Amino acid sequence: MGIISSFLLAAAIGVLSFGYRTKREVALGLALGILGASVILAALDFCTFASDAESTEGVMGVGLAGAFAWMFGSGTKAILRKQEAAGLGSGEIRTGTFRLGWYWPWLLLLPTLVILVFFLYLPAYRTFTLSTKLTRLGAPRVGERCLSNFSELLVPSPAVVVALPLASIGLMWGIGLWHNRAEPGSFAHGFSGAIRPFGIVIFLFAIYYIFEDVDGGYRQIYFNTVIVSSAIVVVSMVAGLGLAYLTYGYVRGIMVYRTLLIWPYAISPPVAGILFFMMFNATGGIFAAVADNWFGFDFPDYARNATLARITIVLASVWKLLGYNLLFFLAGLQTVPREQIDAAAIDGANSFQRFRKVIMPALGPIAFFLLITNLTYSFFDIYGTIDFLTKGAPAGATSVAIYEIIRVGVDNGDLGRGAAQSVVLFLAVIALTAWQFKQSEGRISYGSA
Amino acid sequence: MLAAACGSDDSGSSSETTAAASETTAAASETTAASDDSAASDDSAATEAIDIQMWIAFSDDARLNFTKDRAAEFNAKQPGYNVVVTSFDSYNTVFEQAQLAIDDGNPPEIIHFFEAATQEALDATDSNGDPIFKSVTEAVAGRTEILGEPVVLDDVVSAATKYYTIDGSLYSMPWNTSSTVMFSNMDILNAAGITEPPTTWQGIEEACAAILALADAPDNCITWPNHGWWFEQAMGQAGQDLANNDNGRSGRATEVFLNSEPAIEYIQWWSDLEDSGDYVYTGTQRDWAGTAAAFSAQNVAMLMYSSSDVTIITEDGAANGFEVKTSYMPYDGDRPYVGNLIGGATLWMANGLTPEEEDGALAFMNFFSNPDNAALWHQVTGYIPITNAATDLLEVEGWFEESPNSAVASAQLNDAADTPASTGALLGNFVAIRDVVTIAIEDILVNNVDVKTRMDSAQAEAQQQLDDYNELYG
């Protein structure tokens, strides 16, 4: 049943992603889709459809078959298109050969390839294979786990796991369609445009409900990660831009100031954790002593309050990122042509309008770069800060994805589950980055003529 | 490493950096240890001294220097050997690094490892499937001295022997061994009209009522770190096994009992004590430093802590101008008392050493815990004197009259009944299961969730951990 539906889905997706204009295209699409599905299902030894597999695993198997069919179909299509374009010889980029022999470019690429293979691709491949196993360092045996390391992160109902994300994506897509079809200027156009940005919130909520809710389930980890990461990114970028706008051009001794601002970035995340621990700690911290001795009130204890603990983590991370963001925004602001701003001023645009309509668009590329680096920081580098500041406390309220991966995989030595969680984080970051690129497509001007 | 493997450039670089950083620190401390010792053993270099690598999980000055000093003494005494001490930041790091080193074919001879992971150490194998550790009793093979060092293995005190005996003999050489004890700020207790530290839960509640009624009362009455060890101690006191097969002593444990009636009752008492404001939770798991700081700052009147720091806490109290009295860990007065158990770590010997290396390692371990050294170790820290001879020596010296606090942990362990519950569990994946208990208790303390419901789900989670472990090793 599962195998048949996987291959049917894979064949359909193969054709849809590759193309269906000619019979040859349809046939190739079918073949590619089925090949993609076969590769992943064979790699998993068809375990997702075994009699003892959970129904969630079966659904994941079908999903993987579809995903690989799409990758094979659209990947091949992209390659063929490139070759077609190269064959047509658009004139801008000409292909050529090395006079010293066809192997010469490969030889030059070898050092890079070796590093990539041994330090990136092989470890990544190992993580994927580990994630389907139960294993520990020094164990005489290895247990096969199929996809249960993943399915146990989710609610036990496959219907919920499938329906919620699909429904939310459908909703987002529908709103987008509505917006595009509605007449510009109409109420429908304005309304759908206004609620469009909330599509991502609905999607995030849908994902929230597919994660297991019992004690120690992944739902809390997901919640913490989304809250803490988005707070870090939003606060550090908004504050960075705001400060940069207030200071650029008018500060005496800007060089010294800028150098001072970049310092927190040079401090490692664990040290940031220790610094904030010493400031905010409720029993021996600096702020607690000041509050107690000078103002006579008890400084609240972040270690016992989930919200305060998250805020403290966010503050420590924002403090570290702020100087970095400020520096980039300052550099970006200097590239905005003075004449454009002056022209806008002459046209009667007030300060806010000048900022919104002239400066913001020019900062697009830098903002996008900072968004990606800040997201990466808040997903991965935050471990050290959390470990020194709260250790995931209180009751797991500050345990984000990367912290949980290390707790499970390293501290508890459960390599399979740790690997599975790192695959989940990997997929989340891929999806988020792809979404960012798609969102910014065409909206960010890199200033070329 | 896991994150590095997940494919994104940035994750790779970040975790590689941390891994590299920790390796650098390990390497750095190795270099210093090695240079210390090479200086000490320059004269013996001609005879090609055999290196004995000792990896320990202590990085604080007092304990690390104690170990290095003993190594230097041993190297001076035994010119054929050169003991090199390398320090790591945790037991887990030592174990992981040792496993990797064993697979590389260059294992450290002596490895310091903690009690909760005893089963894991026994079960661990190298990539060829051979056990990575060898029983020290087997290696001693009945000898009474090795390289002139008298063997003290047979003289280890009974609490430690009971815990670490597997299949009838000691597999590893006990070293730092402690129990949970209570420290009372007698100045505050006396002010509240209490002359002796309370011995039961009910006594704590009464004492706290009196203490918090004082005009200059401390913020809270009592604290202790949230660490799974307390739960295990309370189960020992109540005579409740943590696992089946006599706590894993008569056969491999296959079931855990985290939601037993005494377990619920203990955590309920703890949670109620927190709700009433008598107990203060520092908000961080395993917060040894934070709880000790609260006690020395007189924010609490009583502290439950490991006996490992009796010396330091007593001296700290004196320095801050108050008298510290150590007493047994209080138990439930409504239930017959069975006994407290040990905590701490032992020294394991790697498998597959040459006979010379093995003798060197055994000689050093026995020298390391000879009566003089074991007594000194106890005096420096508060860990119990590990051999009977060391206890006798301290008694003759009058040490216990001089510092009565130091006698409490040993006495508490000697008073314990000889049952599986008060011996402590031998359990696979115990470290992770401890973590499950610690997290559940934190959830109960912080979020006030129902104790029984929360411990039921902790039980399910822990059982899963044990099942997984037994699937791999059982």
Short mmCIF file of C-alpha atoms in Angstrom, two decimals, chain A residues 98-110:
data_model
loop_
_atom_site.label_atom_id
_atom_site.label_comp_id
_atom_site.label_asym_id
_atom_site.label_seq_id
_atom_site.Cartn_x
_atom_site.Cartn_y
_atom_site.Cartn_z
CA PHE A 98 42.06 24.35 -20.65
CA ARG A 99 44.98 24.01 -22.99
CA LEU A 100 46.84 21.87 -20.46
CA GLY A 101 44.22 19.10 -20.55
CA TRP A 102 40.70 18.39 -19.39
CA TYR A 103 41.91 17.24 -15.94
CA TRP A 104 43.60 20.54 -15.20
CA PRO A 105 40.56 22.35 -13.70
CA TRP A 106 39.83 19.31 -11.54
CA LEU A 107 43.40 19.36 -10.27
CA LEU A 108 43.03 23.01 -9.33
CA LEU A 109 39.74 22.26 -7.60
CA LEU A 110 41.13 19.25 -5.75
#
